[in-house]
Amino acid sequence: MTHAPDPTDDPCSDAAAPPAPLLTFELFVQPGFSHQELSSILAVLEAANAMETGAYFTWQITSDSPGLLASNGDMLVRAEPAIGVQYLRDVLFVVGGRNCSGGSWLPRARAMQKERRPAFLLSEAAAEYIRRSAPLSGPVTTHWLEARTLQETGDYPTLSNHLVEDNSGLLTCAGRGHTAELVIRLLAQVLSPQDCAELTSLLVLEATRGFSGEQPKGAARNTNLLEARLVKAMAVMEANVEHPLPTAEIAEHAGVSIRHLERLFLTHLHTTPAKHYMKLRLKLANKLISDTNLPIAEIAFASGFASSTSLARAYRRDYGMTPYQVRARDRGV
C-alpha cells in the first residue's frame, strides 16, 4: 500500500511500459491518522488509474514513524520514512492523527510551497498548522469541529468556514467526507471535464463541491434527513451552546409549542430536547478537554455550565470519568 501498482513490476511481462505519471503524490500520515481521509485519497487515485484515459498517477505513503502504522480505526498501512525536505513529489497530502504537534510534515509542506507545488493539510493537520502559525496573514480553514476548538482557545481572524483555503500553495482543508471531492477537483487540472464527470460517477458521488463551498456545521444543517421544525430547534441549540436557552424559547424559534417540540425530538431522535441539548454541550466539553489545555472552569463556561463542578457531574454521568481523570489518563499521569 506504499505505492501505485505498476504493470512493469513483472520482468517477464511483454506489456508496454505505462505512460509517465501525470502527477506523483506523497501521502504523509501521522500515527492514529484518519482512515477515512487516507482511504478517500487512495480510492480516487485507484479509480482514476483504472479508467481508460491514458492518465497515470503514482503515490507513496510516508511518515516520521515508518513501518506499520495504525489509523484511528482498524486500518494498517506501511509507511516509508520521510527524509527531511528531500524527495518531494508533485503533490503533498498530510493526513493528521491524534498528535500533530511534532514531526517533519510542516517543513515538508513549507518546502513544497517554496517549490510552488501544492501541499494539502487535512482537518487535524490543518488545525495544528493554524495553531502553530498564528497570527496568519492569509486565509485558512479546517473541519468545523476543529475550528470550534480553535476559536475557544485563541483569536484566528483569517479562519473561514470554507472547504479549502489556498494560502500561496499551502492549502488547509476540511478533510473528512470532503476528501474524495477535493482529490477529484485536483485531478481536474490534468483530466478532461468528461473524465472527471465519469470519475465522480464511478465513486457514486452526485457532485464535487468547489474549494470555496461552505461547510455544513452540525446535524441541524442536514435538512434532507430531519424534519424542518426539528432542524430549526437543533440549529438554535447549536448556536447557543455557551449560553443555553430555555426550552420555551427554543420552541418559539422553531414555531411550535413546547409539547410539540418534545414530540418531534422523541419521534425523530428518540430523546428529549433537554437531553439532546446536554449531549451537544458535553460533546463540545469533551473536545476541549481532550484537545486543549484550557482550565476545566473555562471549559465549563464555554459549554454552558455554571461551574466546573456541574460540568464534572454531567460529564461523569455520560463518560464514566471526570474531566480531570480524562486529562490524567491522556497525559499518562
Tab-separated table of C-alpha atoms in Angstrom:
chain	number	residue	atom	x	y	z
A	1	MET	CA	0.000	0.000	0.000
A	2	THR	CA	3.023	2.255	-0.268
A	3	HIS	CA	2.814	2.986	-3.983
A	4	ALA	CA	0.583	2.679	-7.003
A	5	PRO	CA	0.565	-0.708	-8.749
A	6	ASP	CA	2.872	-0.844	-11.762
A	7	PRO	CA	2.258	-3.382	-14.565
A	8	THR	CA	6.001	-3.441	-15.319
A	9	ASP	CA	6.833	-4.962	-11.915
A	10	ASP	CA	6.907	-8.380	-13.661
A	11	PRO	CA	10.232	-8.564	-15.554
A	12	CYS	CA	8.796	-11.264	-17.847
A	13	SER	CA	5.829	-9.143	-18.916
A	14	ASP	CA	5.644	-8.111	-22.573
A	15	ALA	CA	3.219	-5.308	-21.767
A	16	ALA	CA	4.189	-1.867	-22.946
A	17	ALA	CA	5.541	0.466	-20.297
A	18	PRO	CA	2.855	2.652	-18.754
A	19	PRO	CA	2.847	6.338	-19.571
A	20	ALA	CA	4.815	8.635	-17.318
A	21	PRO	CA	2.675	9.661	-14.345
A	22	LEU	CA	0.825	12.918	-14.801
A	23	LEU	CA	1.144	13.589	-11.074
A	24	THR	CA	3.075	11.952	-8.243
A	25	PHE	CA	1.674	12.109	-4.714
A	26	GLU	CA	3.160	11.915	-1.239
A	27	LEU	CA	0.632	10.868	1.406
A	28	PHE	CA	2.212	11.815	4.742
A	29	VAL	CA	0.450	10.095	7.661
A	30	GLN	CA	0.683	10.518	11.423
A	31	PRO	CA	0.078	7.727	13.975
A	32	GLY	CA	-3.661	7.484	14.543
A	33	PHE	CA	-4.307	9.026	11.116
A	34	SER	CA	-7.817	9.396	9.719
A	35	HIS	CA	-8.563	6.192	7.812
A	36	GLN	CA	-11.495	7.999	6.166
A	37	GLU	CA	-9.218	10.630	4.660
A	38	LEU	CA	-6.452	8.272	3.511
A	39	SER	CA	-8.964	5.775	2.087
A	40	SER	CA	-10.699	8.569	0.183
A	41	ILE	CA	-7.446	9.713	-1.441
A	42	LEU	CA	-6.474	6.163	-2.409
A	43	ALA	CA	-9.948	5.336	-3.729
A	44	VAL	CA	-9.932	8.314	-6.103
A	45	LEU	CA	-6.388	7.713	-7.372
A	46	GLU	CA	-7.010	3.984	-7.895
A	47	ALA	CA	-10.279	4.686	-9.738
A	48	ALA	CA	-8.568	7.307	-11.913
A	49	ASN	CA	-5.800	4.856	-12.836
A	50	ALA	CA	-8.389	2.202	-13.730
A	51	MET	CA	-10.129	4.489	-16.228
A	52	GLU	CA	-9.017	4.359	-19.852
A	53	THR	CA	-7.860	7.965	-20.022
A	54	GLY	CA	-4.170	7.500	-20.720
A	55	ALA	CA	-3.508	9.153	-17.351
A	56	TYR	CA	-1.451	7.509	-14.660
A	57	PHE	CA	-0.908	8.606	-11.065
A	58	THR	CA	1.578	7.242	-8.530
A	59	TRP	CA	1.797	7.715	-4.792
A	60	GLN	CA	3.884	6.847	-1.767
A	61	ILE	CA	2.815	6.760	1.875
A	62	THR	CA	5.412	8.343	4.177
A	63	SER	CA	5.719	9.152	7.873
A	64	ASP	CA	8.084	10.210	10.618
A	65	SER	CA	7.195	6.811	12.141
A	66	PRO	CA	7.980	4.458	9.220
A	67	GLY	CA	6.786	0.874	9.179
A	68	LEU	CA	3.312	-0.346	10.044
A	69	LEU	CA	1.060	2.464	11.228
A	70	ALA	CA	-2.465	2.168	12.655
A	71	SER	CA	-5.256	4.605	11.869
A	72	ASN	CA	-7.890	5.902	14.253
A	73	GLY	CA	-9.880	2.804	13.252
A	74	ASP	CA	-8.740	-0.619	12.084
A	75	MET	CA	-6.688	0.395	9.046
A	76	LEU	CA	-2.986	-0.515	8.862
A	77	VAL	CA	-0.555	0.885	6.288
A	78	ARG	CA	3.144	0.503	5.700
A	79	ALA	CA	4.830	3.905	5.536
A	80	GLU	CA	8.229	4.796	4.100
A	81	PRO	CA	10.457	7.236	6.013
A	82	ALA	CA	10.107	10.941	5.247
A	83	ILE	CA	13.651	12.263	4.976
A	84	GLY	CA	13.982	15.935	5.820
A	85	VAL	CA	12.756	18.031	2.921
A	86	GLN	CA	14.118	15.682	0.244
A	87	TYR	CA	12.384	13.580	-2.418
A	88	LEU	CA	9.372	15.870	-2.785
A	89	ARG	CA	6.540	14.784	-5.095
A	90	ASP	CA	4.226	16.898	-7.242
A	91	VAL	CA	1.505	16.983	-4.575
A	92	LEU	CA	1.619	16.501	-0.797
A	93	PHE	CA	-1.294	15.415	1.393
A	94	VAL	CA	-0.819	15.492	5.167
A	95	VAL	CA	-3.286	13.217	6.995
A	96	GLY	CA	-3.116	14.167	10.645
A	97	GLY	CA	-3.527	11.989	13.709
A	98	ARG	CA	-4.028	12.163	17.439
A	99	ASN	CA	-0.895	14.284	17.867
A	100	CYS	CA	0.272	16.509	15.015
A	101	SER	CA	2.473	18.757	17.141
A	102	GLY	CA	5.831	17.334	16.075
A	103	GLY	CA	7.479	15.776	13.073
A	104	SER	CA	8.649	16.921	9.660
A	105	TRP	CA	5.297	17.381	7.916
A	106	LEU	CA	5.245	21.165	8.284
A	107	PRO	CA	8.823	21.675	6.981
A	108	ARG	CA	7.918	19.403	4.049
A	109	ALA	CA	4.775	21.446	3.408
A	110	ARG	CA	6.832	24.651	3.530
A	111	ALA	CA	9.366	23.143	1.112
A	112	MET	CA	6.523	22.248	-1.273
A	113	GLN	CA	5.213	25.796	-1.006
A	114	LYS	CA	8.667	27.170	-1.837
A	115	GLU	CA	8.802	24.909	-4.907
A	116	ARG	CA	5.292	26.098	-5.917
A	117	ARG	CA	3.847	22.622	-5.520
A	118	PRO	CA	0.502	22.192	-3.727
A	119	ALA	CA	0.514	20.909	-0.152
A	120	PHE	CA	-2.863	19.933	1.338
A	121	LEU	CA	-3.274	19.823	5.128
A	122	LEU	CA	-6.411	17.878	6.055
A	123	SER	CA	-8.582	18.623	9.135
A	124	GLU	CA	-6.391	17.816	12.178
A	125	ALA	CA	-3.156	18.734	10.376
A	126	ALA	CA	-4.776	21.977	9.195
A	127	ALA	CA	-5.869	22.777	12.749
A	128	GLU	CA	-2.343	22.179	14.084
A	129	TYR	CA	-0.858	24.375	11.345
A	130	ILE	CA	-3.282	27.172	12.250
A	131	ARG	CA	-2.493	26.755	15.942
A	132	ARG	CA	1.276	26.852	15.387
A	133	SER	CA	1.392	29.536	12.709
A	134	ALA	CA	-0.906	32.174	14.239
A	135	PRO	CA	-1.165	35.039	13.636
A	136	LEU	CA	-1.684	34.286	9.960
A	137	SER	CA	-1.720	36.735	7.097
A	138	GLY	CA	-3.650	34.534	4.677
A	139	PRO	CA	-6.943	32.626	4.694
A	140	VAL	CA	-7.103	29.256	6.483
A	141	THR	CA	-9.724	26.629	7.272
A	142	THR	CA	-10.173	23.246	8.922
A	143	HIS	CA	-13.064	20.929	9.779
A	144	TRP	CA	-15.753	22.934	11.557
A	145	LEU	CA	-15.403	20.840	14.710
A	146	GLU	CA	-11.660	21.575	14.879
A	147	ALA	CA	-12.420	25.244	14.127
A	148	ARG	CA	-14.765	25.410	17.095
A	149	THR	CA	-11.958	24.180	19.350
A	150	LEU	CA	-9.536	26.732	17.907
A	151	GLN	CA	-11.964	29.573	18.480
A	152	GLU	CA	-12.276	28.628	22.140
A	153	THR	CA	-8.505	28.785	22.651
A	154	GLY	CA	-7.369	31.807	20.645
A	155	ASP	CA	-8.023	34.537	18.104
A	156	TYR	CA	-7.776	33.432	14.464
A	157	PRO	CA	-9.175	36.277	12.346
A	158	THR	CA	-8.384	34.634	8.988
A	159	LEU	CA	-10.133	31.337	9.848
A	160	SER	CA	-13.047	30.666	7.468
A	161	ASN	CA	-15.765	28.039	7.108
A	162	HIS	CA	-14.788	27.212	3.509
A	163	LEU	CA	-13.988	23.651	2.473
A	164	VAL	CA	-10.489	24.638	1.282
A	165	GLU	CA	-8.378	27.784	1.608
A	166	ASP	CA	-5.316	28.356	-0.589
A	167	ASN	CA	-2.586	30.437	1.011
A	168	SER	CA	0.114	30.678	-1.672
A	169	GLY	CA	0.074	26.940	-2.409
A	170	LEU	CA	-0.350	25.748	1.170
A	171	LEU	CA	-3.935	24.543	1.278
A	172	THR	CA	-5.773	23.987	4.552
A	173	CYS	CA	-8.828	21.765	4.190
A	174	ALA	CA	-11.918	20.495	5.970
A	175	GLY	CA	-10.921	16.912	5.100
A	176	ARG	CA	-13.162	14.099	6.382
A	177	GLY	CA	-16.006	13.397	3.925
A	178	HIS	CA	-14.926	16.161	1.544
A	179	THR	CA	-11.557	14.499	0.831
A	180	ALA	CA	-12.678	12.492	-2.225
A	181	GLU	CA	-14.252	15.571	-3.804
A	182	LEU	CA	-11.068	17.521	-3.096
A	183	VAL	CA	-8.877	14.965	-4.909
A	184	ILE	CA	-11.227	14.919	-7.922
A	185	ARG	CA	-11.088	18.717	-8.079
A	186	LEU	CA	-7.299	18.475	-8.027
A	187	LEU	CA	-7.213	15.882	-10.829
A	188	ALA	CA	-9.482	18.153	-12.880
A	189	GLN	CA	-6.343	20.198	-13.576
A	190	VAL	CA	-4.978	17.364	-15.732
A	191	LEU	CA	-8.064	15.324	-16.711
A	192	SER	CA	-10.787	16.388	-19.120
A	193	PRO	CA	-14.185	17.519	-17.734
A	194	GLN	CA	-15.737	14.346	-19.198
A	195	ASP	CA	-13.178	12.129	-17.414
A	196	CYS	CA	-13.765	13.939	-14.124
A	197	ALA	CA	-17.518	13.533	-14.518
A	198	GLU	CA	-17.054	9.812	-15.156
A	199	LEU	CA	-14.715	9.517	-12.159
A	200	THR	CA	-17.283	11.244	-9.946
A	201	SER	CA	-19.942	8.837	-11.187
A	202	LEU	CA	-17.732	5.776	-10.604
A	203	LEU	CA	-17.327	6.817	-6.978
A	204	VAL	CA	-21.117	7.299	-6.691
A	205	LEU	CA	-20.766	10.982	-5.906
A	206	GLU	CA	-23.507	13.291	-7.074
A	207	ALA	CA	-21.236	16.306	-7.432
A	208	THR	CA	-17.871	17.699	-6.343
A	209	ARG	CA	-18.058	20.923	-4.382
A	210	GLY	CA	-15.584	23.696	-5.123
A	211	PHE	CA	-12.925	24.895	-2.702
A	212	SER	CA	-14.924	27.985	-1.716
A	213	GLY	CA	-18.013	25.980	-0.754
A	214	GLU	CA	-19.258	26.371	2.819
A	215	GLN	CA	-19.070	23.500	5.309
A	216	PRO	CA	-22.283	22.323	6.931
A	217	LYS	CA	-21.883	22.878	10.677
A	218	GLY	CA	-23.665	20.368	12.861
A	219	ALA	CA	-26.534	17.923	12.407
A	220	ALA	CA	-29.058	20.760	12.088
A	221	ARG	CA	-27.662	21.651	8.652
A	222	ASN	CA	-28.639	18.251	7.236
A	223	THR	CA	-32.086	19.340	6.148
A	224	ASN	CA	-32.735	16.374	3.851
A	225	LEU	CA	-32.672	13.917	6.799
A	226	LEU	CA	-34.547	15.803	9.507
A	227	GLU	CA	-37.979	17.401	9.903
A	228	ALA	CA	-37.863	21.154	9.158
A	229	ARG	CA	-39.073	22.385	12.563
A	230	LEU	CA	-36.748	19.972	14.335
A	231	VAL	CA	-33.891	21.377	12.244
A	232	LYS	CA	-34.725	24.896	13.414
A	233	ALA	CA	-34.707	23.826	17.059
A	234	MET	CA	-31.397	21.976	16.702
A	235	ALA	CA	-29.809	24.937	14.905
A	236	VAL	CA	-30.811	27.256	17.758
A	237	MET	CA	-29.231	24.859	20.270
A	238	GLU	CA	-26.010	24.573	18.271
A	239	ALA	CA	-25.758	28.370	18.035
A	240	ASN	CA	-26.278	28.818	21.776
A	241	VAL	CA	-24.042	26.289	23.491
A	242	GLU	CA	-22.203	28.744	25.729
A	243	HIS	CA	-25.439	30.361	26.939
A	244	PRO	CA	-28.132	27.642	26.826
A	245	LEU	CA	-31.679	28.813	26.130
A	246	PRO	CA	-34.795	27.576	27.951
A	247	THR	CA	-36.907	25.011	26.108
A	248	ALA	CA	-39.778	27.511	25.745
A	249	GLU	CA	-37.537	29.925	23.804
A	250	ILE	CA	-36.223	27.133	21.566
A	251	ALA	CA	-39.799	26.053	20.807
A	252	GLU	CA	-40.691	29.651	19.943
A	253	HIS	CA	-37.777	29.866	17.478
A	254	ALA	CA	-38.947	26.598	15.886
A	255	GLY	CA	-42.530	27.833	15.639
A	256	VAL	CA	-44.061	25.066	17.758
A	257	SER	CA	-45.341	24.548	21.272
A	258	ILE	CA	-43.138	23.013	23.960
A	259	ARG	CA	-45.274	19.877	23.874
A	260	HIS	CA	-44.952	19.532	20.102
A	261	LEU	CA	-41.188	20.180	20.275
A	262	GLU	CA	-40.846	17.332	22.764
A	263	ARG	CA	-42.897	15.114	20.450
A	264	LEU	CA	-40.606	15.949	17.486
A	265	PHE	CA	-37.455	15.035	19.433
A	266	LEU	CA	-38.997	11.827	20.738
A	267	THR	CA	-40.292	10.742	17.313
A	268	HIS	CA	-37.188	11.535	15.246
A	269	LEU	CA	-34.272	11.378	17.718
A	270	HIS	CA	-35.673	9.154	20.493
A	271	THR	CA	-34.707	11.688	23.150
A	272	THR	CA	-35.937	14.889	24.773
A	273	PRO	CA	-34.889	18.450	23.870
A	274	ALA	CA	-33.124	18.809	27.233
A	275	LYS	CA	-31.141	15.583	26.828
A	276	HIS	CA	-30.161	16.473	23.254
A	277	TYR	CA	-29.014	19.931	24.362
A	278	MET	CA	-26.978	18.423	27.209
A	279	LYS	CA	-25.316	15.905	24.865
A	280	LEU	CA	-24.411	18.718	22.477
A	281	ARG	CA	-22.766	20.716	25.274
A	282	LEU	CA	-20.924	17.674	26.634
A	283	LYS	CA	-19.537	16.865	23.165
A	284	LEU	CA	-18.007	20.336	22.998
A	285	ALA	CA	-16.655	19.997	26.542
A	286	ASN	CA	-15.112	16.603	25.700
A	287	LYS	CA	-13.415	18.028	22.601
A	288	LEU	CA	-11.939	20.912	24.616
A	289	ILE	CA	-10.830	18.602	27.449
A	290	SER	CA	-9.038	16.262	25.036
A	291	ASP	CA	-7.596	18.743	22.538
A	292	THR	CA	-6.720	21.850	24.550
A	293	ASN	CA	-5.016	22.946	27.763
A	294	LEU	CA	-7.852	25.246	28.787
A	295	PRO	CA	-8.644	25.170	32.525
A	296	ILE	CA	-11.657	22.979	33.307
A	297	ALA	CA	-13.501	26.016	34.714
A	298	GLU	CA	-13.146	27.827	31.349
A	299	ILE	CA	-14.315	24.727	29.501
A	300	ALA	CA	-17.340	24.577	31.794
A	301	PHE	CA	-18.342	28.144	30.936
A	302	ALA	CA	-17.662	27.621	27.201
A	303	SER	CA	-20.033	24.645	27.144
A	304	GLY	CA	-22.797	26.294	29.151
A	305	PHE	CA	-22.175	25.016	32.691
A	306	ALA	CA	-22.274	27.260	35.733
A	307	SER	CA	-19.151	25.725	37.278
A	308	SER	CA	-16.530	23.024	36.869
A	309	THR	CA	-18.424	21.005	39.491
A	310	SER	CA	-21.645	20.961	37.463
A	311	LEU	CA	-19.662	20.033	34.330
A	312	ALA	CA	-17.862	17.210	36.184
A	313	ARG	CA	-21.153	15.807	37.448
A	314	ALA	CA	-22.782	15.764	33.986
A	315	TYR	CA	-19.581	14.632	32.247
A	316	ARG	CA	-19.106	11.677	34.587
A	317	ARG	CA	-22.699	10.600	34.025
A	318	ASP	CA	-22.097	10.357	30.246
A	319	TYR	CA	-18.409	9.399	30.026
A	320	GLY	CA	-17.867	7.479	33.276
A	321	MET	CA	-14.935	9.683	34.300
A	322	THR	CA	-14.412	13.262	35.421
A	323	PRO	CA	-12.667	15.796	33.141
A	324	TYR	CA	-9.621	15.711	35.453
A	325	GLN	CA	-9.442	11.901	35.245
A	326	VAL	CA	-9.595	12.028	31.432
A	327	ARG	CA	-6.742	14.534	31.293
A	328	ALA	CA	-4.658	12.494	33.721
A	329	ARG	CA	-5.243	9.364	31.617
A	330	ASP	CA	-4.383	11.076	28.332
A	331	ARG	CA	-1.174	12.532	29.791
A	332	GLY	CA	-0.131	9.276	31.436
A	333	VAL	CA	-0.213	10.760	34.920
